[in-house]
Structures are given as C-alpha cells and as structure tokens.
Short mmCIF file of C-alpha atoms and ligand atoms in Angstrom, two decimals:
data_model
loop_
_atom_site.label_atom_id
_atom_site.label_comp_id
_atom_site.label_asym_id
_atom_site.label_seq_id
_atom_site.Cartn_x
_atom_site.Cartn_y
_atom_site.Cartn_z
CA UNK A 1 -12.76 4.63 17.74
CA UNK A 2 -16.46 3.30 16.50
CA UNK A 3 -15.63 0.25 14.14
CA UNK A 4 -18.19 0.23 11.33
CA UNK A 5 -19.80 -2.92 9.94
CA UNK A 6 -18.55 -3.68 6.74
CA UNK A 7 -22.02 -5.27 5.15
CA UNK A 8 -21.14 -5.28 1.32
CA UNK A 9 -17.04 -5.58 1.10
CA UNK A 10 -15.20 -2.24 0.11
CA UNK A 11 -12.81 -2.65 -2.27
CA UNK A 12 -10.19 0.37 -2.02
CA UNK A 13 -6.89 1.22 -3.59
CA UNK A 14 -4.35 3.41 -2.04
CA UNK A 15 -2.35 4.63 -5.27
CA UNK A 16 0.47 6.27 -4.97
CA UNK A 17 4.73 6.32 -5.47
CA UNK A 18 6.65 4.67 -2.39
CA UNK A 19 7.12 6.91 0.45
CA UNK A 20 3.47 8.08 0.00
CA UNK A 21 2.49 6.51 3.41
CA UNK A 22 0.85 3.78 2.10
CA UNK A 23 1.34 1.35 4.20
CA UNK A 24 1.43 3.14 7.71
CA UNK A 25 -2.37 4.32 6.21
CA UNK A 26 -3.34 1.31 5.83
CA UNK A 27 -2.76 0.04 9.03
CA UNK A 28 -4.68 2.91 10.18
CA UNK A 29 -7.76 1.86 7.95
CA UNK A 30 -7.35 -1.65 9.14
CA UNK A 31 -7.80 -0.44 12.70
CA UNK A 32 -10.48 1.54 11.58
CA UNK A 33 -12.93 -0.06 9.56
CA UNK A 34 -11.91 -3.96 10.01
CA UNK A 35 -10.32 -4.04 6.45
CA UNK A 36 -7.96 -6.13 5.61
CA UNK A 37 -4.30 -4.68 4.06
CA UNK A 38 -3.00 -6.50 1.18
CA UNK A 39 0.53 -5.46 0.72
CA UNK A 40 2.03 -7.35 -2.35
CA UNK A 41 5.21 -5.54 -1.86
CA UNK A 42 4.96 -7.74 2.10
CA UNK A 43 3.56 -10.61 0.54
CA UNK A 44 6.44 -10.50 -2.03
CA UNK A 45 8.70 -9.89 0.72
CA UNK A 46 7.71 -12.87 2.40
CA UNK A 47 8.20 -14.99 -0.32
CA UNK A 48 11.67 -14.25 -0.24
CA UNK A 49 12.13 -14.86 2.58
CA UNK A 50 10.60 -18.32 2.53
CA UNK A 51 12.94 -19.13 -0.58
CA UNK A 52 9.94 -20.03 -3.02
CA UNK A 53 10.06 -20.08 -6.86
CA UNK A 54 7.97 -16.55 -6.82
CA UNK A 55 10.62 -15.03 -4.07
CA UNK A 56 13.46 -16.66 -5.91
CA UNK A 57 11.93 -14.72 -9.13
CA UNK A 58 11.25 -11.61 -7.41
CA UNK A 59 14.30 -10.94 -5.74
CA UNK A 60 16.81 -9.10 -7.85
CA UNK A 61 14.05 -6.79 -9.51
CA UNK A 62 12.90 -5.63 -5.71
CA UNK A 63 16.48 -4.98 -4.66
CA UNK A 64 16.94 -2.53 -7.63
CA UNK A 65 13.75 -0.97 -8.10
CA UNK A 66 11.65 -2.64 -11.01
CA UNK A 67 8.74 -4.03 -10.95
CA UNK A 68 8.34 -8.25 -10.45
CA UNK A 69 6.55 -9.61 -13.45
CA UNK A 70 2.70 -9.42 -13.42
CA UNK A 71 2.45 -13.39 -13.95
CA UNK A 72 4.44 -13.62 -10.00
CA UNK A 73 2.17 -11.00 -8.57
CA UNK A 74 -0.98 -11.74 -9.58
CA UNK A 75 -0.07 -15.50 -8.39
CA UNK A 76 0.24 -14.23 -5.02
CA UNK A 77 -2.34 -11.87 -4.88
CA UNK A 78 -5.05 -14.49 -6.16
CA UNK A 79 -3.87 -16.79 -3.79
CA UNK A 80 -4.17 -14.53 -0.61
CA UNK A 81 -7.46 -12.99 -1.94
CA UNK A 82 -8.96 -16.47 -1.60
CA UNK A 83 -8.55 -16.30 2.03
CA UNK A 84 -12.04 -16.04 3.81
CA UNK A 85 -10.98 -12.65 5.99
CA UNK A 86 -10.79 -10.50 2.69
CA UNK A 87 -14.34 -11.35 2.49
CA UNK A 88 -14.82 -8.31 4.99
CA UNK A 89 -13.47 -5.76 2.64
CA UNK A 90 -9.74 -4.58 1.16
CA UNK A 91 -7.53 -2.30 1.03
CA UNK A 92 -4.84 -2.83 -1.85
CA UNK A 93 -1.64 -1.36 -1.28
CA UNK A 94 1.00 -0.94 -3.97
CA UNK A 95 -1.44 -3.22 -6.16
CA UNK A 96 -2.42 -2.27 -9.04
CA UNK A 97 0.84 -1.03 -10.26
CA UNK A 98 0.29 -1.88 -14.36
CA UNK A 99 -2.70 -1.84 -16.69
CA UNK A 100 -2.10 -5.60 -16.84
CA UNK A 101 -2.65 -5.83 -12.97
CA UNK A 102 -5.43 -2.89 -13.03
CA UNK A 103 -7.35 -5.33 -15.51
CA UNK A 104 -6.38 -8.71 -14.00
CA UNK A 105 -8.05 -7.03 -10.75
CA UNK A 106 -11.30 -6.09 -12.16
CA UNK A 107 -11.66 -9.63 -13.77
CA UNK A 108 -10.70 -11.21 -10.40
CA UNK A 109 -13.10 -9.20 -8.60
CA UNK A 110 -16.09 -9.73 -11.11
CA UNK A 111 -15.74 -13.62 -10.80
CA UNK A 112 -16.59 -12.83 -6.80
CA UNK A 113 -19.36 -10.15 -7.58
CA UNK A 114 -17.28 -7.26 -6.91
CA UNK A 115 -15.72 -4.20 -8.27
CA UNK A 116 -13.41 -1.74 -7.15
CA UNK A 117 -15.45 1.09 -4.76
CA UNK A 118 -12.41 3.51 -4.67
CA UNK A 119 -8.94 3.93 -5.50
CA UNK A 120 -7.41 7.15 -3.10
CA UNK A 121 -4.46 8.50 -5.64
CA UNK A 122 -2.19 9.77 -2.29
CA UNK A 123 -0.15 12.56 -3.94
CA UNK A 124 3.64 13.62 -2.84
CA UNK A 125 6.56 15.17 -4.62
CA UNK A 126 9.61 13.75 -5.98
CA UNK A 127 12.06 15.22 -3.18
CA UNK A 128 9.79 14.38 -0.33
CA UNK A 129 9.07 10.87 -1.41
CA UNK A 130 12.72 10.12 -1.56
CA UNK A 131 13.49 11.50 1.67
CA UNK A 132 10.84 9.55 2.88
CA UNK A 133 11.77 6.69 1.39
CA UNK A 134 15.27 7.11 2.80
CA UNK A 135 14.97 7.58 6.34
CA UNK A 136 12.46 4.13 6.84
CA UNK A 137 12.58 1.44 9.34
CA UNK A 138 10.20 -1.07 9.98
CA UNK A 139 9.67 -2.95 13.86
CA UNK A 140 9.82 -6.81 12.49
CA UNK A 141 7.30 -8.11 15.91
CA UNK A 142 4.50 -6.14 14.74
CA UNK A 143 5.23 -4.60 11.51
CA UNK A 144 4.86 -0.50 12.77
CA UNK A 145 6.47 1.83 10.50
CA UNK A 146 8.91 4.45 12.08
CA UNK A 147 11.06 6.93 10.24
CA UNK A 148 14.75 9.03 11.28
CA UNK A 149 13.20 11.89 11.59
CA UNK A 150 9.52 11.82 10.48
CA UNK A 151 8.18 9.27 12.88
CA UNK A 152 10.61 7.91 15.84
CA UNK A 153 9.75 5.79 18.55
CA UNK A 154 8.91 7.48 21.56
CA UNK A 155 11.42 5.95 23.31
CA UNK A 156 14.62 5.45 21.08
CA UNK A 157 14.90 2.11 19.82
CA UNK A 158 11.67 0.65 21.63
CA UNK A 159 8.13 0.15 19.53
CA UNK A 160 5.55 2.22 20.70
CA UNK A 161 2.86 -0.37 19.70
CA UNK A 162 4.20 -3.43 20.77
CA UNK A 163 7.66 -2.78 22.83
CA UNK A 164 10.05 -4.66 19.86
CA UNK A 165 13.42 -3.35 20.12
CA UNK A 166 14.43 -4.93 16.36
CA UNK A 167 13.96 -2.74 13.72
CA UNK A 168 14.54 -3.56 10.18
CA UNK A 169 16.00 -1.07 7.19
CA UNK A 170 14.83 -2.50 4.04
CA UNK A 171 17.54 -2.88 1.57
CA UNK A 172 15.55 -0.91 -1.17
CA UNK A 173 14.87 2.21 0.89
CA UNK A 174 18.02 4.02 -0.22
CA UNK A 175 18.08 7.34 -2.14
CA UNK A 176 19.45 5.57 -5.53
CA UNK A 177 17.23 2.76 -5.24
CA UNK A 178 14.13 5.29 -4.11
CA UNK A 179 15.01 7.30 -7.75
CA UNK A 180 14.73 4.00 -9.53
CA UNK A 181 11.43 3.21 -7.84
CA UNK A 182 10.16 7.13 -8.62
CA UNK A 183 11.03 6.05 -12.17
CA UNK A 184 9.24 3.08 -12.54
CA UNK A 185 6.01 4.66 -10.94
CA UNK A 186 5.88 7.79 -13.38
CA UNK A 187 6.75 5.04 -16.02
CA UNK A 188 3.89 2.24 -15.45
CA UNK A 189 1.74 3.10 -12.23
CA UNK A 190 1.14 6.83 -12.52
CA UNK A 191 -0.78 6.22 -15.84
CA UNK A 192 -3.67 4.16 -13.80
CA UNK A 193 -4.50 7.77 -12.58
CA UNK A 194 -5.81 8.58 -15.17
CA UNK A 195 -7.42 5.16 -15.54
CA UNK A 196 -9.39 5.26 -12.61
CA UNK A 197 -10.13 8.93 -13.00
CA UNK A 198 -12.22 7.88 -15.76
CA UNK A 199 -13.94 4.79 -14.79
CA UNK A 200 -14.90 7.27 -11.63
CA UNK A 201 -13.76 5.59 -8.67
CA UNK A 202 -10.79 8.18 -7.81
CA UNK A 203 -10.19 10.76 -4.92
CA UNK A 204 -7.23 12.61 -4.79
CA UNK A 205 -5.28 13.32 -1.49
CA UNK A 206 -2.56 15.74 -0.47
CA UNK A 207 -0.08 13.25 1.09
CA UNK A 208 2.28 15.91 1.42
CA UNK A 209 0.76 16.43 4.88
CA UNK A 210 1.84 15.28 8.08
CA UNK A 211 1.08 11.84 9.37
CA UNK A 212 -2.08 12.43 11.80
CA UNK A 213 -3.31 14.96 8.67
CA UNK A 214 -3.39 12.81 6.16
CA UNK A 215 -4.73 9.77 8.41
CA UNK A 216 -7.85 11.97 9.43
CA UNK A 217 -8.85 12.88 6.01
CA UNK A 218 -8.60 9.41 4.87
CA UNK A 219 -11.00 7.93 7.64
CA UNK A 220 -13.42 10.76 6.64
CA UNK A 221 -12.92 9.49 2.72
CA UNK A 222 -13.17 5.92 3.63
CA UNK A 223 -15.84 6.40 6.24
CA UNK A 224 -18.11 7.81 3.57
CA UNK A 225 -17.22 4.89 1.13
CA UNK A 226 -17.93 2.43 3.65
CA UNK A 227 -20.68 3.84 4.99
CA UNK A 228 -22.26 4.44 1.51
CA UNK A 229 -21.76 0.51 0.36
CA UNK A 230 -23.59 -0.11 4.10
CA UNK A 231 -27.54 -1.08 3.29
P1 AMP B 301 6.43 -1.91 -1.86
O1 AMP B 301 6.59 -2.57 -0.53
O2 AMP B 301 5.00 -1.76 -2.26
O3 AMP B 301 7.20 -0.60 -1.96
O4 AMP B 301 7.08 -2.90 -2.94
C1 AMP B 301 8.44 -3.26 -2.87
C2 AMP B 301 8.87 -3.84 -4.20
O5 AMP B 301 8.10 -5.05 -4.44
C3 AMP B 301 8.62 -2.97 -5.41
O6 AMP B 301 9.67 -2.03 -5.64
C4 AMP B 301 8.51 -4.01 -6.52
O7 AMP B 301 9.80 -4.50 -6.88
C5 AMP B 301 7.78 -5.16 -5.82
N1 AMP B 301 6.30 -5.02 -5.96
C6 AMP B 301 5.39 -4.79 -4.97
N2 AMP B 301 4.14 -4.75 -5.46
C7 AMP B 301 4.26 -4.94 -6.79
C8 AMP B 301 3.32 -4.98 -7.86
N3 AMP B 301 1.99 -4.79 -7.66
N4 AMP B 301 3.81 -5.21 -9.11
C9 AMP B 301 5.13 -5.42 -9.34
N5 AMP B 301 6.07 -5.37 -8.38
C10 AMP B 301 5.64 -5.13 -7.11
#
C-alpha cells in the first residue's frame, strides 16, 4: 500500500465503546498513513506493569471498569505526546473519554499549533460490543489483536504477523466487566459525540461491519483527511 506524506500532522480520534475495533484500526492506520497510535488504555497498561505511582493508581479502576482519574491520564498522555515521532501525526485511541480530557486535549494541542482534524465516532451495539469484548486475546511479541471466533490465527495458537505463540486475555475483557465498561461510556464518553458533532470535526462509521469492511472505509475517511491537511 502507497504511504502518504504526512506534511501538516493529522490529529484523529477514533471514538467509540470498547469492542469497537479501535485498536486493531489503528494499527491499520498506522500501517497506512505513518501515524502514530496512542493507546492510553496500553500506556496505562504499561504503567502497571512497571509498578509506578500512575499504574499503582490506575489499577483497581481498570480491573473493574471505571475510568482512571483525568489528573493520571492526562500525565501520561502529555508525557508521550512530547515524544518527537507524534510530530508525524496521531491517532488517539480511547482518549478523549471525558469533557475534562476533550478540553485538556484541545489546550494541549493549541500550545503546539494544532487542533483536532477529525474524531471517527465508530458505532456498534450493546450485544455485539460485549461479545466482542469477551472473546479478545492479544499476541504480547507484537501486540496483534485476535478474537475466539471473530479473528483467529491462521494457524491455532501461532501469530500471523509475527509467529508469537503467547497470547494474552486481558483481565477486563469479561462479559460483567465489558457491561461495566458499556456503562461508563454511555455515562461520560458517549456525550463527546455530540461535542465534536458540533465543533464539526465528526464522521460517523458503521463498526458493526466486519473487520476488512470497516478497515477499508476508514483508509478512504482518513485518506481524504490526510490528504486534505497535505499542501
Ligand atoms: P482501553 O484499552 O482503551 O479499553 O482501556 C482500558 C481501561 O483503561 C479502561 O477501562 C479505563 O479503566 C482505562 N483508560 C484507558 N483510557 C482512559 C482514559 N482516556 N480515561 C480514563 N481511563 C482510561
């Protein structure tokens, strides 16, 4: 696939509950277009696992579902957005999740002369997301998202992308923890909808659609973004 130049950084959200295919898009966009995925739910994740004060914090809330204070996420977002790479244009995933973070973003962004160019509101039902949700494993070499019956490895147990035979279930993609998460999206995200819909930036896509689908009508979205910020 052609790989666009990136002149003036894109700035794009992928909104959307879990289970929306979030982050298996956005590796497809990274591949792409040369953006760069910012995960906070992976950067939180790591942060656990490295036992700092913001994983310490964050821990109990991600194991049942809420949401980790704004203060903690913001704290690592900042500090990953300084990193020169994002420079080449992002793609936020599962960030913004609050007004607090939607506005912390913009003023974040302004202090670098940018703004956000899109925000992609990936839509999915209650059911489907949870069953989604459910059924998720993750390889830990390269990070490639596989599913129990959506999306297995061709060969069972073995990574199609990079041959890793360790696959991880994460311990908050179960059905009762999935409803929690539904919850809290309707509750605090699901409003920025609206939000965006207003300052003009947002798209709406059917992410009810299979994998492959929904992947080819978000390169022709974010092709058109990209190539409209080109000079
Ligand atoms: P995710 O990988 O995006 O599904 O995120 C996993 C968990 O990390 C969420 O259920 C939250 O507990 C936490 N998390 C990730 N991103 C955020 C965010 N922007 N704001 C608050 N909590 C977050």
């Amino acid at each position: 696939m052609n790989c666009p130049s990136v002149t003036q950084p894109a700035v794009l959200i992928l909104l959307g509950p879990p289970g929306a295919g979030k982050g298996t898009q956005s590796r497809v966009l990274e591949k792409a277009f040369g953006l760069i995925q910012l995960s906070t739910g992976d950067m939180l994740r790591a942060a656990v696992k490295a036992g700092t004060p913001a994983g310490q914090a964050a821990q109990a809330v991600m194991e049942t579902g809420g949401l980790v204070s704004d203060d903690i996420v913001l704290q690592v977002l900042a500090e990953r957005m300084a990193d020169p790479d994002t420079g080449r244009g992002v793609i936020l995933d599962g960030f913004p999740r609050t007004a607090v973070q939607a506005f912390a973003l913009d003023e974040l962004l302004a202090a670098r002369g940018q703004s956000v160019g899109a925000v992609i509101s990936m839509e999915v039902d209650d059911d489907t997301m949870v069953a989604r949700v459910s059924g998720r494993t993750t390889c830990t070499k390269c990070g490639e998202g596989y599913h129990d019956t959506l999306k297995r490895p061709a060969v069972a147990g073995v990574c199609d992308v990079c041959g890793g035979t360790d696959f991880l279930r994460r311990k908050d993609d179960n059905a009762d923890t999935a409803r929690q998460r539904l919850d809290t999206y309707h509750a605090q995200t699901a409003p920025l909808i609206g939000h965006y819909q207003r300052a003009g930036v947002l798209q709406r896509l059917d992410a009810m659609q299979d994998i492959a689908a929904v992947s080819r009508e978000l390169e022709r979205m974010v092709g058109s973004i990209v190539r409209s910020r080109a000079p």
